[in-house]
Every structure is written in C-alpha cells, then in structure tokens.
Coordinates of C-alpha atoms and ligand atoms in Angstrom, one line a residue:
X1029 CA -12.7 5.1 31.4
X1030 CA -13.9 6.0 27.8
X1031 CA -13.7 10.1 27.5
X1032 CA -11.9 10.1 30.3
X1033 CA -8.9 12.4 30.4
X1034 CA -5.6 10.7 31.7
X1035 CA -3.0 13.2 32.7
X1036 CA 0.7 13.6 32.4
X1037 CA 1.5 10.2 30.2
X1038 CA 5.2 9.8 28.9
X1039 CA 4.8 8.3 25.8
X1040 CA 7.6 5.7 26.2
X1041 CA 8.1 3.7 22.5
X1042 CA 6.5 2.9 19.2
X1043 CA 4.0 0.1 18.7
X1044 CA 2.2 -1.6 16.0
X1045 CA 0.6 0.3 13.0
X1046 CA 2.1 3.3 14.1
X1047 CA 0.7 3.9 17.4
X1048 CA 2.5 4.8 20.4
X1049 CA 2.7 3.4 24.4
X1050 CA 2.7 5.3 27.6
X1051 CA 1.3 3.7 30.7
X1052 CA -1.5 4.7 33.4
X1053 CA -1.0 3.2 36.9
X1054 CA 0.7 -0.4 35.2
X1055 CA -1.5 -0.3 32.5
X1056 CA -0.5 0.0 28.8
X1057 CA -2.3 3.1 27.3
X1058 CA -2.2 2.8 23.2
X1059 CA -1.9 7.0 21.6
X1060 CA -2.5 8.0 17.9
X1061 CA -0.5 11.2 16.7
X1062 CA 2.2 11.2 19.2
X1063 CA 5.9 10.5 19.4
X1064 CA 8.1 8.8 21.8
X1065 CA 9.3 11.5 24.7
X1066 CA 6.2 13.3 24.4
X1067 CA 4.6 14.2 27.7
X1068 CA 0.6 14.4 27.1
X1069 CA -2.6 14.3 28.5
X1070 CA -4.8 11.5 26.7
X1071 CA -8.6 10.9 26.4
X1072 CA -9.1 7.7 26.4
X1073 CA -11.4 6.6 22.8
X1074 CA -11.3 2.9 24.2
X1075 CA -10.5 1.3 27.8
X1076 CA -10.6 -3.0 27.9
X1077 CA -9.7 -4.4 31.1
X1078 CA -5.6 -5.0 29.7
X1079 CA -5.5 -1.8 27.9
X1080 CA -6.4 1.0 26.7
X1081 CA -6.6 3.7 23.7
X1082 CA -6.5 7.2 23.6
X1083 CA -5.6 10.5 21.6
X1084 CA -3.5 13.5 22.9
X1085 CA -5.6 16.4 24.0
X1086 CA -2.7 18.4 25.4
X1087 CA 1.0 18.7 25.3
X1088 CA 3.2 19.3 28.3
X1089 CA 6.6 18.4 26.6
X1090 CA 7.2 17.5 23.0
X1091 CA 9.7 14.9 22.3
X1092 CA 13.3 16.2 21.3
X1093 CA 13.1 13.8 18.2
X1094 CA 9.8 15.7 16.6
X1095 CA 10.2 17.7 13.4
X1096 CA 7.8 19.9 12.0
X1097 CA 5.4 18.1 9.5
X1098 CA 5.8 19.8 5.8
X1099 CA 2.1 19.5 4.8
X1100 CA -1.2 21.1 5.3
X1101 CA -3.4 18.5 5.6
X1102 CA -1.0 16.6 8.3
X1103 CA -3.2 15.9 11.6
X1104 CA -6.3 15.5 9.5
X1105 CA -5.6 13.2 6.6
X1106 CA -4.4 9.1 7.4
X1107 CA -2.0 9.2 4.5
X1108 CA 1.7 10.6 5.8
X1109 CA 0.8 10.0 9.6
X1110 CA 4.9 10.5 10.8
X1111 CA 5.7 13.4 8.6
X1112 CA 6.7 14.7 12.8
X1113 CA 9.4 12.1 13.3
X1114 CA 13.0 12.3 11.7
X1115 CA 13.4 10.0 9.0
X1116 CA 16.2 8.2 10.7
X1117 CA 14.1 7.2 13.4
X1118 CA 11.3 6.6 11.3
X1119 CA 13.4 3.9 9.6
X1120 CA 14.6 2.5 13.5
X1121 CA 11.0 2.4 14.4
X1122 CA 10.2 0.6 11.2
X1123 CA 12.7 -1.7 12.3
X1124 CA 11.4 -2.3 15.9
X1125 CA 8.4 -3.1 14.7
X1126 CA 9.6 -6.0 12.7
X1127 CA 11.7 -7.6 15.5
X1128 CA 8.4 -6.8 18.4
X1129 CA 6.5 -8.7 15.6
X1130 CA 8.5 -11.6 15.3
X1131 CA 9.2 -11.8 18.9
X1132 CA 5.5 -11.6 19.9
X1133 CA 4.2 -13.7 16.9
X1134 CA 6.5 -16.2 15.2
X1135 CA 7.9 -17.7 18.3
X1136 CA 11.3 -18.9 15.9
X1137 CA 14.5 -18.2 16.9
X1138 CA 15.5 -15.3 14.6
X1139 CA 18.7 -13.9 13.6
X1140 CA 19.6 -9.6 13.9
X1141 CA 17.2 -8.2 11.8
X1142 CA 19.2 -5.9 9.8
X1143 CA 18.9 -2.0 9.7
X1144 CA 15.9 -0.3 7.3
X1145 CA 17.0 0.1 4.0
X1146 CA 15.6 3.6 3.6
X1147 CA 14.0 5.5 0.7
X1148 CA 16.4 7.5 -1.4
X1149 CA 13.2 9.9 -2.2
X1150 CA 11.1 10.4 1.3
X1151 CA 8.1 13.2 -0.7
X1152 CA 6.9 12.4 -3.8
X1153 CA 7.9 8.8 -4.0
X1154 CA 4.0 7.1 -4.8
X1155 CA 3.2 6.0 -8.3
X1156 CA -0.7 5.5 -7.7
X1157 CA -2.9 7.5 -5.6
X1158 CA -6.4 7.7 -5.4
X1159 CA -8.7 10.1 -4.8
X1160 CA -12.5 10.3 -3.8
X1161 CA -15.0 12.5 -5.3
X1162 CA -17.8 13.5 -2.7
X1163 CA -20.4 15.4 -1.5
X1164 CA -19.7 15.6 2.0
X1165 CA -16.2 17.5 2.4
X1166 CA -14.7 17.6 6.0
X1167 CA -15.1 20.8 7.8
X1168 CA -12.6 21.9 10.5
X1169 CA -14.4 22.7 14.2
X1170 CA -13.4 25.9 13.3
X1171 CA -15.5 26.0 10.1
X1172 CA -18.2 24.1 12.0
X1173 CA -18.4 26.6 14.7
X1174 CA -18.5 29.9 12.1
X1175 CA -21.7 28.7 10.7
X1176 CA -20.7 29.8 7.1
X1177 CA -22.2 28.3 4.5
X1178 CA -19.2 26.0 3.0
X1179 CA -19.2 24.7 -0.9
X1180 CA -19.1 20.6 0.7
X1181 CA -18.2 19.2 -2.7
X1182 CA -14.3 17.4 -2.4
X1183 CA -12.0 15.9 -4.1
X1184 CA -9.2 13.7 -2.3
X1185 CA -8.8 11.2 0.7
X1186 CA -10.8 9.7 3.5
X1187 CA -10.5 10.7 6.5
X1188 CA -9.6 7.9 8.8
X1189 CA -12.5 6.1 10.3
X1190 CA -15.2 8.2 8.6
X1191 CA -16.3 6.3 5.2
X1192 CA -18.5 8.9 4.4
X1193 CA -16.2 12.4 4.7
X1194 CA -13.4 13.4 2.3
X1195 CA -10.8 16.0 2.8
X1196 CA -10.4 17.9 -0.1
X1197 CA -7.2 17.9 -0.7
X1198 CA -4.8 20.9 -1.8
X1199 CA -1.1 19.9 -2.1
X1200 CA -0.3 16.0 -1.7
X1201 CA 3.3 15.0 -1.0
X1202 CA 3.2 11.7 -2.2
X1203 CA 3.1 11.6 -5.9
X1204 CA 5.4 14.1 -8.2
X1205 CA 4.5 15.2 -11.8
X1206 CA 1.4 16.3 -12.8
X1207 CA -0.9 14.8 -10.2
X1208 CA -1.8 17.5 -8.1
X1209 CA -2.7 19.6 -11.2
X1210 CA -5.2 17.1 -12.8
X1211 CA -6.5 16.2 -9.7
X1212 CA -6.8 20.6 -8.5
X1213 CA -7.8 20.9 -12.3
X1214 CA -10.4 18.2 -12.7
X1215 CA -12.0 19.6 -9.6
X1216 CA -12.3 22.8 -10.5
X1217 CA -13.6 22.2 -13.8
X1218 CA -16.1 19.9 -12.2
X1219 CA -17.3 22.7 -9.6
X1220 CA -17.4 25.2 -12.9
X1221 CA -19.9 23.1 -14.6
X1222 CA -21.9 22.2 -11.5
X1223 CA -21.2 18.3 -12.4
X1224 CA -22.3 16.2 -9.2
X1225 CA -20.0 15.0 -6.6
X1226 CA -20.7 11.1 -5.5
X1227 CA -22.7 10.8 -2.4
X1228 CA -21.7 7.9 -0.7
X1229 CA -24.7 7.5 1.9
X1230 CA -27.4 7.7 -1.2
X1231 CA -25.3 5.9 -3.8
X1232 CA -25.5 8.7 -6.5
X1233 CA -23.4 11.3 -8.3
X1234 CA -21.7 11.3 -11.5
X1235 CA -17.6 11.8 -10.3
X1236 CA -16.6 9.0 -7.9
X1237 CA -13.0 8.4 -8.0
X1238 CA -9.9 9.3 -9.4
X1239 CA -6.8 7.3 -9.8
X1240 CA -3.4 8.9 -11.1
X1241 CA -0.7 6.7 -11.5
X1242 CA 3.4 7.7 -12.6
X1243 CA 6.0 6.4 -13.5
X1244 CA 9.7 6.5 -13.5
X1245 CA 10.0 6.6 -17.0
X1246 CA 7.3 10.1 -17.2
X1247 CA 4.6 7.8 -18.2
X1248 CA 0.9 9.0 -16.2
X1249 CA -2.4 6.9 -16.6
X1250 CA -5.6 8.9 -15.5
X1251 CA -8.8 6.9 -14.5
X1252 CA -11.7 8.6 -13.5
X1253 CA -14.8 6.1 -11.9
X1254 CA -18.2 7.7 -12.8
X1255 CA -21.1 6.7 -10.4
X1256 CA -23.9 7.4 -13.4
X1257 CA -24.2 6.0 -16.9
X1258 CA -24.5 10.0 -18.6
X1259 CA -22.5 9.8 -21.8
X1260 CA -22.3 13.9 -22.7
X1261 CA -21.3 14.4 -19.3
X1262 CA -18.7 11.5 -19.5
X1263 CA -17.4 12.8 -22.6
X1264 CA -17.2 16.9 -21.0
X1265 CA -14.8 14.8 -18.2
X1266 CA -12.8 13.1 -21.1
X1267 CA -12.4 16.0 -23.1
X1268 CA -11.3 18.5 -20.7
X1269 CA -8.5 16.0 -19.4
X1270 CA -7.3 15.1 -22.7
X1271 CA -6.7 18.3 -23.8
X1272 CA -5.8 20.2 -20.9
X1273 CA -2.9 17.4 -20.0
X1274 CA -1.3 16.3 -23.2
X1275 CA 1.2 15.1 -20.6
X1276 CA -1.4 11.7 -19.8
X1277 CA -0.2 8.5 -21.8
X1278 CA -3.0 7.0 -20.6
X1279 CA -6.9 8.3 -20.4
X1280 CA -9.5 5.6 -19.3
X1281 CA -12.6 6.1 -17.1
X1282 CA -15.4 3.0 -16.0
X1283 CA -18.9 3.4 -14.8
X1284 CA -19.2 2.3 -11.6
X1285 CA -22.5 1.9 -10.2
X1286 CA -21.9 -1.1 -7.3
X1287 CA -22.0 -0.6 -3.6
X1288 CA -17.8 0.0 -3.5
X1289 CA -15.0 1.3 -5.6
X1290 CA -13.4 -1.5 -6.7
X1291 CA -13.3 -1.9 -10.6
X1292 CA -11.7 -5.3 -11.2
X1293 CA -14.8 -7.0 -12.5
X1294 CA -15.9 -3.7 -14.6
X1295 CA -14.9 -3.1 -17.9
X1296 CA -12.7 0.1 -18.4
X1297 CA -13.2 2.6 -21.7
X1298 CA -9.6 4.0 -23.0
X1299 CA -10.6 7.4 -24.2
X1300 CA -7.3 8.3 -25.5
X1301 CA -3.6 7.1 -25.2
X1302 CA -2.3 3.5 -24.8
X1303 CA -4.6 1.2 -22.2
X1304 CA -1.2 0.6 -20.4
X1305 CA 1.9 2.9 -19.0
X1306 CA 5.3 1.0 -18.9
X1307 CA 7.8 1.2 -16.0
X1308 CA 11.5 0.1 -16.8
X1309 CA 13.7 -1.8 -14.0
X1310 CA 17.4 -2.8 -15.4
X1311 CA 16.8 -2.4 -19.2
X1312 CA 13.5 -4.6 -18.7
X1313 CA 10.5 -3.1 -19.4
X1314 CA 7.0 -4.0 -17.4
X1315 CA 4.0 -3.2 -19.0
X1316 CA 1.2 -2.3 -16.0
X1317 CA -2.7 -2.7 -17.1
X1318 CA -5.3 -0.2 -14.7
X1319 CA -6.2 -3.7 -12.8
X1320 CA -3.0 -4.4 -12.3
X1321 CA -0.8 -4.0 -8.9
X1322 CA 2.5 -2.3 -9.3
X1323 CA 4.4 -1.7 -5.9
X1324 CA 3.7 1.8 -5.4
X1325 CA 7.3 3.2 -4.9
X1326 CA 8.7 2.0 -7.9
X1327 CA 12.7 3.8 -7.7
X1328 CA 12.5 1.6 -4.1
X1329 CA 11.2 -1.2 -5.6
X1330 CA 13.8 -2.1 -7.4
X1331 CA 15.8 -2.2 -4.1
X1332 CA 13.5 -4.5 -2.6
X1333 CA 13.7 -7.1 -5.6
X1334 CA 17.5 -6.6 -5.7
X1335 CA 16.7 -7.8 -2.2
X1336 CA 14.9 -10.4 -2.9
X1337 CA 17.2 -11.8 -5.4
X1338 CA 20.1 -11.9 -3.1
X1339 CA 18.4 -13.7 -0.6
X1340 CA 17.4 -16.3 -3.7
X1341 CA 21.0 -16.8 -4.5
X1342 CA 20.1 -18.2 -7.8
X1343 CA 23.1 -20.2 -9.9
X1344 CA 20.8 -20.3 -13.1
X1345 CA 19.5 -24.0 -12.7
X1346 CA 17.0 -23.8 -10.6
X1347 CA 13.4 -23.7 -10.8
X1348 CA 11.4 -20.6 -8.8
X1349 CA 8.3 -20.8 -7.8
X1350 CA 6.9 -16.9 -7.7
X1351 CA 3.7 -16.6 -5.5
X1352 CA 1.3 -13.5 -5.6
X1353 CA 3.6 -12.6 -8.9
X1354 CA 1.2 -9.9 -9.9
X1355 CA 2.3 -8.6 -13.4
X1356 CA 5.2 -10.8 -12.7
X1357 CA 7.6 -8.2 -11.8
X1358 CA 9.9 -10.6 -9.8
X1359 CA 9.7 -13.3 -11.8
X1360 CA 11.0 -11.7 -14.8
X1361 CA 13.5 -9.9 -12.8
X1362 CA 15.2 -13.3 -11.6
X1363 CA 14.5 -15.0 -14.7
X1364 CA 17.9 -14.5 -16.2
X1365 CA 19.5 -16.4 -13.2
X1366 CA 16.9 -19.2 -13.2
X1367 CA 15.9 -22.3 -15.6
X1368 CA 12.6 -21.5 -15.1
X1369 CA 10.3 -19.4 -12.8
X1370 CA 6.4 -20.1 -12.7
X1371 CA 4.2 -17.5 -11.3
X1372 CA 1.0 -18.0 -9.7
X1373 CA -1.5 -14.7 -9.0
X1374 CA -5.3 -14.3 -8.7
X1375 CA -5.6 -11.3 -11.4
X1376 CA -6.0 -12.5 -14.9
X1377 CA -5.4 -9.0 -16.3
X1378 CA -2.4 -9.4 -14.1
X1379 CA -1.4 -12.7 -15.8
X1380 CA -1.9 -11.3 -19.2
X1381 CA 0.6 -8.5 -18.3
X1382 CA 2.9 -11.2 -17.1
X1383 CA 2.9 -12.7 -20.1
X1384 CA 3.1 -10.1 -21.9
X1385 CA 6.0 -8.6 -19.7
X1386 CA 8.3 -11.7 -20.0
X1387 CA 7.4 -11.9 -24.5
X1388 CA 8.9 -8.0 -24.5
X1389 CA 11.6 -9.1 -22.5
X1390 CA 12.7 -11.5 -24.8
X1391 CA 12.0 -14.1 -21.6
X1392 CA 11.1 -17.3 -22.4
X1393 CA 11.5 -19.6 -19.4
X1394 CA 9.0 -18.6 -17.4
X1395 CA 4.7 -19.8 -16.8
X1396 CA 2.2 -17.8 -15.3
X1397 CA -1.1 -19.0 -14.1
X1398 CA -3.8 -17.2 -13.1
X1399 CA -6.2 -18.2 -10.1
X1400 CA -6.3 -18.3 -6.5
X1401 CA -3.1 -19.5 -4.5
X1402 CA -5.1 -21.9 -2.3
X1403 CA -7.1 -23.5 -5.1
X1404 CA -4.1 -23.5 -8.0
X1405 CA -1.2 -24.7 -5.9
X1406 CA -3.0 -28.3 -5.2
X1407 CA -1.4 -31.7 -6.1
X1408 CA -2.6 -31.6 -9.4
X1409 CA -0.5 -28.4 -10.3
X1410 CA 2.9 -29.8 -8.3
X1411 CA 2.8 -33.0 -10.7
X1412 CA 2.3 -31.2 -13.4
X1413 CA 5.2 -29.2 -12.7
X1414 CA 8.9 -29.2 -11.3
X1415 CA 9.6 -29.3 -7.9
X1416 CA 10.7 -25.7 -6.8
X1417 CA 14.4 -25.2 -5.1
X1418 CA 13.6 -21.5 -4.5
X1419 CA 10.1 -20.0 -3.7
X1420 CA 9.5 -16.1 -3.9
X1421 CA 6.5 -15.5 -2.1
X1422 CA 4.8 -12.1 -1.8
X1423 CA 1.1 -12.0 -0.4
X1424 CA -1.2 -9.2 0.0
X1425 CA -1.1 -7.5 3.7
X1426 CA -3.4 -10.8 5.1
X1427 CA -0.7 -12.9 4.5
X1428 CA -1.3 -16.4 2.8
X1429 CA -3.9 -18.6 3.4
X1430 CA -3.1 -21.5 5.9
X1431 CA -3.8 -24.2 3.3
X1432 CA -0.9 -22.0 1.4
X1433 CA 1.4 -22.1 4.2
X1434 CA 0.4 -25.7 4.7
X1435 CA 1.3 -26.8 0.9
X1436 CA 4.7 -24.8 1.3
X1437 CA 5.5 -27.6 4.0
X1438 CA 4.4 -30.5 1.3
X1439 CA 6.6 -28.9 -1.3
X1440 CA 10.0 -28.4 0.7
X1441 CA 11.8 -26.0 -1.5
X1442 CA 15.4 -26.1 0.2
X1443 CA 14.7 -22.0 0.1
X1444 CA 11.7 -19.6 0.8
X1445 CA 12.0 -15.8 -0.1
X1446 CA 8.9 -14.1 2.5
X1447 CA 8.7 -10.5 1.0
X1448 CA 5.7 -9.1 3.0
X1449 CA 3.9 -5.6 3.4
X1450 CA 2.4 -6.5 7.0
X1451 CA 5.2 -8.5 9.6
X1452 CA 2.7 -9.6 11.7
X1453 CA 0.8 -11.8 9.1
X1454 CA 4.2 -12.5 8.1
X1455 CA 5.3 -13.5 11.8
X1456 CA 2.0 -15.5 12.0
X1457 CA 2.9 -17.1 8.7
X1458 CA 6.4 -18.4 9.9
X1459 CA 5.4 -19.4 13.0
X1460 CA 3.5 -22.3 11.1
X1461 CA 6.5 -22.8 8.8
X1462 CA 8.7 -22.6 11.8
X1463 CA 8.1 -26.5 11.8
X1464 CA 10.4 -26.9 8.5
X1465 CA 11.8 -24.0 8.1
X1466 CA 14.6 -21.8 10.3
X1467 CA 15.2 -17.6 9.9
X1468 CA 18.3 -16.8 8.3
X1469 CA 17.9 -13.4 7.1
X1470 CA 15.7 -10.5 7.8
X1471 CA 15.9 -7.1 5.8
X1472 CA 13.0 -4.5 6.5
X1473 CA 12.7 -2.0 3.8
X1474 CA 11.4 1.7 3.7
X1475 CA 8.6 1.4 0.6
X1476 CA 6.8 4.2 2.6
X1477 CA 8.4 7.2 4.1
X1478 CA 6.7 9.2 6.3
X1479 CA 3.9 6.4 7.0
X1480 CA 4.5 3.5 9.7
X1481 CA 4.4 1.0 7.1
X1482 CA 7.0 -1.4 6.6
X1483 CA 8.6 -3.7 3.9
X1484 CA 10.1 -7.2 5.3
X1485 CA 11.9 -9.7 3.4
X1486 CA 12.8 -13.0 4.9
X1487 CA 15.3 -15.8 3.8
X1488 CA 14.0 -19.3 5.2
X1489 CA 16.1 -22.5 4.6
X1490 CA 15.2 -25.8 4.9
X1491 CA 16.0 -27.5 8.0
X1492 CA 18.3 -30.3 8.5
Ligands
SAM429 C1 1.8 -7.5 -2.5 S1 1.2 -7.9 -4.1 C2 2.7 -8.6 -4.9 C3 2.8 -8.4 -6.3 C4 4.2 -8.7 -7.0 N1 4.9 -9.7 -6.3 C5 5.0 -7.4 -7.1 O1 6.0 -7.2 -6.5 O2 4.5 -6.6 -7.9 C6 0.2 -9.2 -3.8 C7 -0.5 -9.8 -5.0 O3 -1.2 -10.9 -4.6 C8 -2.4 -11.0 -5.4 N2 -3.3 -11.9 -4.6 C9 -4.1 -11.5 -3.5 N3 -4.8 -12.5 -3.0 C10 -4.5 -13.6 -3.8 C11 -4.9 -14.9 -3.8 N4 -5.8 -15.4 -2.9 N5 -4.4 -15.8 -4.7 C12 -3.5 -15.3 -5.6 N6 -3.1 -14.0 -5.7 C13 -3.6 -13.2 -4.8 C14 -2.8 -9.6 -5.6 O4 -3.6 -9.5 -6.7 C15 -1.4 -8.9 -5.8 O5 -1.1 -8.9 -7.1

C-alpha cells in the first residue's frame, strides 16, 4: 500500500501523540496534520498488515471544529502541531488520550479522569527553547522548484524526521520577551560577519545551538553551543549579545565538539551576568543552573504542583519521598507541610541547586541525593532512611525503570503521587503497581497548549 492514495477517509477521533484515525475497508488508517471531521484523501507513508499511516494530500471537507493556525511556520515546524484545533477541544483530546491510555495499558480499574486543567496563557507560555544553528536550511517545493540560489544558513528548529534540516525560524509563539530578538539578532549578526553555521553531516561549524530560557520573574539566560574551539570569534558572539541585550541576566556559551548537543558533561563559560536565573513560586525562590530541568511552563507549573500537593494531603508529619526531584522544585514546595522530604535525581548540578534552593528558602528538613533512581533507591539507602508515607514521583517521558517500580512495591508508602509527561509509560508503570496499589484520582493538565502533549497526575493508595 506504501504511496498509495486512499480516497475519501473520515477522520473519525484523536489518537496517541497527536495523530488522528479514519478507517479504509475495516482497517485503522493512522493521519498526521488532520482533525477529527475532516474528509481527506491520504497517502499512505506506512501500511503493516493491522494498520496503517498516512498524511493528507487533499481535503474534501474540513472539520467544523478547525481554526485557523496563527503562525507561519505551522505545517512545516513539529513544535505547535494543533495550533488548528480550538483550545477547548484541544484540552478534551488531551483528556481522551489519558483515559484511551489507561484503558489500553494499565488494565486497573480507574476512577473518572477529571477534565484538563488548561493553560491560563495558550502563546507564549515556554521558558526554554532551543534553537539549531545550521547549514542546511529547509527550502519549500516552491523554493526548490524556482532554482534560485537560496542563502541555506538557519537558525531555529528541526524539522520532524529530518536530523539534518532546520527551518529557520521567523516569529516563534512559544516563548515571550526578548527571545525572538536575540535569536533574529544573533542570526543576523552571524550572517553579517560570515561566521559559519554548524553542519551537522560533517561535524563542523563554529554556531551550533542556542538556548534562551525566561522567566516569570523577567529573568533571561542565553547559552550559545559553539562547534569549534576559536576564541576571537567566541568572544565577537559574546560581545555583540552582551551589549546589544542588556536585558540577559545570564550570558554563558560551551564548546561543544561531540557527536550531539547535549552539554551536561561539558563545562559551561559565564561571560557575563549571574551563572543562574531565579524563578519565584509562592514567595519561594528556585534558583535554576543551565543543566538544570525547570518545567517549561513555569505560570502552569505551579498549578500542577498545587496539584500535586493536594493529592499528597500532607498533615506536616510525614516523611516524602520526592523521585526525579530535579532542582527540587516539589520537594521544597511541600516541604512546609511535611517533617521531612528527601529527593532523589540523577543531575548533580541539579542536586546542588536543590540544595541550594531549600538553604535560600530558609528550608531545613529536606535531603537530596544525587544518582540514578535504580541504583540509589536500594536497601542500603531505605535503612539508612525513614520509611516514606507519601511518595512524589515524576520521571522523565520513559517512565521509571522496572527495578524503580519494583522497589516502590518493597517500600509500601500508604500514598504514591504519579506526575507524568507521557500516560502511556505512566499507564505501563501502574499496571505493575496495580498489584499494591488502586487509582483514586486522575487530573490531566495542559503544560503545552497548542501541542498534543499532556500532563497527568495520579493519586495511588495503598490497598487493603
Ligand atoms: C520530568 S523531570 C521532573 C523534575 C522535577 N520533578 C520538576 O518538577 O522540576 C524528570 C527528572 O528526572 C531526572 N532523571 C531522568 N532519569 C533519571 C534517572 N535514571 N535517575 C534519576 N533521575 C533521573 C531528570 O534529570 C529530570 O530532572
């Protein structure tokens, strides 16, 4: 079937990671970039003997529910990819997606999941984005097909399933303040002083990535990953950010000259400005290091720890166990209602920030250990420490390890707080902890307007 074009397919509902589901003589056909009570023809990209995948090639009805996307780039860049649904559905979606999860997956009896709690601000909501410096700009058939000679240098984001082409991005919606300036700005200058954009295929060039993060206090950290070890042209970068955007707290750039454009294990250069930017949640202040993970809505944030907190129910004598605490954000945010809270998380930087979050605070009942959560959380570790009544757990989109899950069982804590950023892991996750454990409360919650991502927390009690 692959290329083939299937005619005339009602695009019935939404499915996993965003993707929609018509049906082609009883079989399920999976479509990218369209909306429930569209009418389309699809070719189909991939066709497996129980289903298949497609994209729309042509419209015969759009769907009553479609708005018109606000930004250029929308169709071409993975970031916003249902700018053309209504927010309202957007958040019921988000919603379905959570209960088709945990019906398919976790196999437990679950109670209603309750209605998305959406995003006050749906543009501009992102406090990090980052942006890729290369040689190799995408070009629009259009631009193909005129045979112009195009300037292929670009600054901005990937295109979906093409490592090696950027789209050089104008106007993003995501992040506020100055952020599309210094990132218009820094290209610009670049392009002025024929500085080379990173190729990606040959592993060379001098700009490689940019990363621009906010916050809601006006705080902005630049970072700026150069792919070649030239000090004057480093210092041409530096300069013409630091004085062009007074406005950045937070000027820092790394030489980066690995295989990828990760920077956790590289050491970073502040050029100007503080090596941190602080965000502030209820009078509390954190303090976020460049290696360290801050959620990326940070107003919405707060909603989902509030959240989280509820679902703990704390009285203030019980011990809390917070997994994957990154700069311990939650565990200094329910450390007032708890004797102590001990937070476990594989970035030292991260841990350092903990620390250093919970001594500005004025907190003093809480531990942090750095290391990872299936090595540190061993037999060793629960002797050494109380037995938790509540734990907070909030692992990256893989979910936690099995031998994590499987030490959640050994410990028993009459409570377990499941925040997630992925419910099927999640769904996988309880279906193991299913055994001890039963679903009382399920809260999705919008982190990510316009983007099929979805927020879950989950409140498990002990069984009887
Ligand atoms: C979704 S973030 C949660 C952070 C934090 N709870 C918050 O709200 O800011 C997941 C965190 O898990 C950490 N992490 C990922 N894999 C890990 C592992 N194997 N062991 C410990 N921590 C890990 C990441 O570094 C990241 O800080």
């Amino acid at each position: 079937m692959k290329n083939k074009i299937v005619p005339n397919i009602l695009i019935e509902r939404i499915a996993s990671e965003g993707k929609c589901v018509g049906h082609h003589e009883e079989k399920v056909v999976f479509v990218s970039g369209v909306a429930p009570g569209d009418v389309v023809d699809v070719r189909i990209t991939k066709g497996k003997s129980s289903f298949m995948e497609g994209e729309p090639v042509k419209f015969h009805q759009y769907s009553k529910d479609r708005i018109e996307p606000f930004c250029s780039h929308f169709g071409t860049c993975g970031g916003c990819k249902w700018q053309h649904i209504n927010y309202d559905l957007q958040k019921s979606y988000k919603r379905q997606q959570v209960l088709d999860q945990f019906q398919r997956i976790a196999k437990v009896q679950i109670p209603e999941v309750l209605p998305t709690l959406g995003s006050e601000k749906t543009k501009y909501y992102r406090n990090k984005l980052d942006f890729t410096f290369s040689n190799k700009k995408w070009l629009t058939l259009e631009q193909i097909r005129s045979e112009e000679d195009f300037d292929r240098n670009a600054l901005g984001f990937h295109i979906p399933k093409m490592f090696d082409k950027i789209i050089d991005v104008d106007h993003c919606y995501l992040q506020g303040g100055i952020s599309n300036d210094v990132r218009n700005e820094l290209r610009a200058f670049a392009k002025e002083n024929k500085l080379s954009f990173y190729d990606i295929r040959n592993q060379e060039g001098l700009l490689r990535n940019l990363i621009i993060r906010t916050t809601s206090t006006g705080q902005t950290m630049v970072i700026v990953q150069f792919g070649e070890s030239d000090p004057s042209s480093i210092d041409l970068v530096m300069e013409f950010l630091n004085q062009k955007f007074p406005e950045i707290t937070s000027l820092l750039y790394v030489i980066n000259t690995k295989g990828n454009e990760t920077f956790h294990d590289l050491e970073l250069v502040t050029y100007s400005g503080l090596p941190y930017i602080e965000e502030e949640m209820e009078g509390l202040k954190f303090r976020v290091g460049p290696k360290s993970f801050y959620q990326t809505n940070s107003e919405q944030a707060y909603e989902l720890y509030k959240v989280a907190r509820d679902f703990a129910s704390l009285k203030g004598d019980e011990i809390v166990y917070d997994l994957y605490t990154g700069t311990g954000t939650i565990a200094n945010f329910v450390a007032k209602q708890a004797k102590q809270v001990i937070g476990v998380e594989y970035v030292e930087a991260a841990i350092e920030d903990a620390k250093i979050n919970s001594q500005i605070n004025g907190i003093e009942n809480t531990l942090f250990y750095a290391g990872d959560m299936k090595d540190i959380l061993n037999e060793e570790f629960i002797q050494n420490h109380a037995a938790p009544d509540v734990i907070i757990t909030d692992p990256p989109r893989a979910g936690m390890d099995e031998k994590v899950v499987q030490m959640l069982l050994r410990l028993a804590a009459p409570k377990i707080v499941y925040v997630s950023c992925n419910p099927a892991t999640q769904a996988r996750d309880l279906a193991l902890l299913g055994e001890q454990y039963q679903v009382e409360k399920i809260q999705p919650v919008d982190m990510f307007p316009q983007t099929y991502h979805v927020e879950n927390v989950v409140l498990l009690t002990l069984k009887k």
